[in-house]
Short mmCIF file of C-alpha atoms in Angstrom, two decimals:
data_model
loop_
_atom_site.label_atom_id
_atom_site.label_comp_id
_atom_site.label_asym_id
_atom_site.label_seq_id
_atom_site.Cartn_x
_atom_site.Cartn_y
_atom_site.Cartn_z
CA UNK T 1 60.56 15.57 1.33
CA UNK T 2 63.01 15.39 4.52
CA UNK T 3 62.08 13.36 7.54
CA UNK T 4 62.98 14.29 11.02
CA UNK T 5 62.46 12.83 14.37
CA UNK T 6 61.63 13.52 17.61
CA UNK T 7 59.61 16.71 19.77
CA UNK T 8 60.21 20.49 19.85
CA UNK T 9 62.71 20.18 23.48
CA UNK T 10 64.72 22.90 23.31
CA UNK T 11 68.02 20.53 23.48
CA UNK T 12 66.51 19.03 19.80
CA UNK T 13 66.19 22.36 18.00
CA UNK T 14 63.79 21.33 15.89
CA UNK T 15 61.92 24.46 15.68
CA UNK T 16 65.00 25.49 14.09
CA UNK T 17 64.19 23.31 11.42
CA UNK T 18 60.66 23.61 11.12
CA UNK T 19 61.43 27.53 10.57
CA UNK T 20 63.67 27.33 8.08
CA UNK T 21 61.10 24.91 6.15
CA UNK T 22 58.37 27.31 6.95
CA UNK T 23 60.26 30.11 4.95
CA UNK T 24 60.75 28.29 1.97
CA UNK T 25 58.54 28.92 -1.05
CA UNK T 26 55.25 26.32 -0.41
CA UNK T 27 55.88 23.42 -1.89
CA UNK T 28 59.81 24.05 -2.74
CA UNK T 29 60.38 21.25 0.18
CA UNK T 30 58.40 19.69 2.78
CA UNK T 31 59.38 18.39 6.33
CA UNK T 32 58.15 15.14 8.21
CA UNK T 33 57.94 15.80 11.60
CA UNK T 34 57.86 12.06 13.14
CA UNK T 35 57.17 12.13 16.88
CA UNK T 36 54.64 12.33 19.87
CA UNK T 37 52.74 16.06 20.28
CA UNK T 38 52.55 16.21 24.02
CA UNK T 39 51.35 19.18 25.49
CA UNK T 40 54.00 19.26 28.30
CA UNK T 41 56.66 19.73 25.20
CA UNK T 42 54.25 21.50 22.92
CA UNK T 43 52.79 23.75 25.71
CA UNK T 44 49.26 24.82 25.24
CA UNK T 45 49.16 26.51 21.77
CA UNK T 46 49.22 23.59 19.19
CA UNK T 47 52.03 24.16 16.98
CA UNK T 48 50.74 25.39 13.67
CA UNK T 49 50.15 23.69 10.87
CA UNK T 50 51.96 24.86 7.51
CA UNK T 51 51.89 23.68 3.94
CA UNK T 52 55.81 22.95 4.03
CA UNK T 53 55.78 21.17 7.40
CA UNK T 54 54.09 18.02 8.19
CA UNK T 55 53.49 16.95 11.84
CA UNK T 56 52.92 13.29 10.98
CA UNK T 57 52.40 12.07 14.76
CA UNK T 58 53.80 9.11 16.58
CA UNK T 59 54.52 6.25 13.87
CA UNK T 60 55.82 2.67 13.91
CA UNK T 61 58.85 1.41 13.03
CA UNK T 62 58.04 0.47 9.81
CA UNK T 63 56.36 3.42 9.07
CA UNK T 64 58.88 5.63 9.80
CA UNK T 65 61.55 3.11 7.99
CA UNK T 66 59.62 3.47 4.76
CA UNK T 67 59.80 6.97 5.34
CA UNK T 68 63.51 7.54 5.55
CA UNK T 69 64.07 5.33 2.80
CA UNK T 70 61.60 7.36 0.83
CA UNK T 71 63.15 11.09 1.94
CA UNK T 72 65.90 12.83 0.51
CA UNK T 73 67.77 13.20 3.70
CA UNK T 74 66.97 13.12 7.52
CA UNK T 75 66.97 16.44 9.47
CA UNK T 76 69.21 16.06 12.71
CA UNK T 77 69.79 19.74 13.68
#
């Protein structure tokens, strides 16, 4: 799995990344989304759930540690 942090901002680009996970085979590779859903990013639709993306919420620090150090690579796009 990949991790990557942070909200779906325009300036992050995430849903750049969460679409190219979401055309991948399911299962080939999955993607961690670590961060706060607020509806003021989010907007009133909830972002959809799919089986190669994971939105795994706000975590702590030591969650999200382990999960870096678990991940083949962070995202950062």
């Amino acid at each position: 799995f990949f991790v990557t942090v942070g909200n779906l901002t325009r300036n992050k680009n995430l849903s750049v990344a969460i679409e190219a996970f979401r055309r991948l085979e399911p299962g080939a590779a999955r993607l961690v989304v670590v961060g706060r859903a607020d509806s003021r990013i989010f907007g009133s639709e909830p972002v959809a759930a799919d089986a190669n993306v994971i939105f795994a919420g706000r975590q702590s620090d030591e969650v999200l540690a382990g999960l870096l150090q678990r991940s083949s690579a962070l995202v950062f796009p």
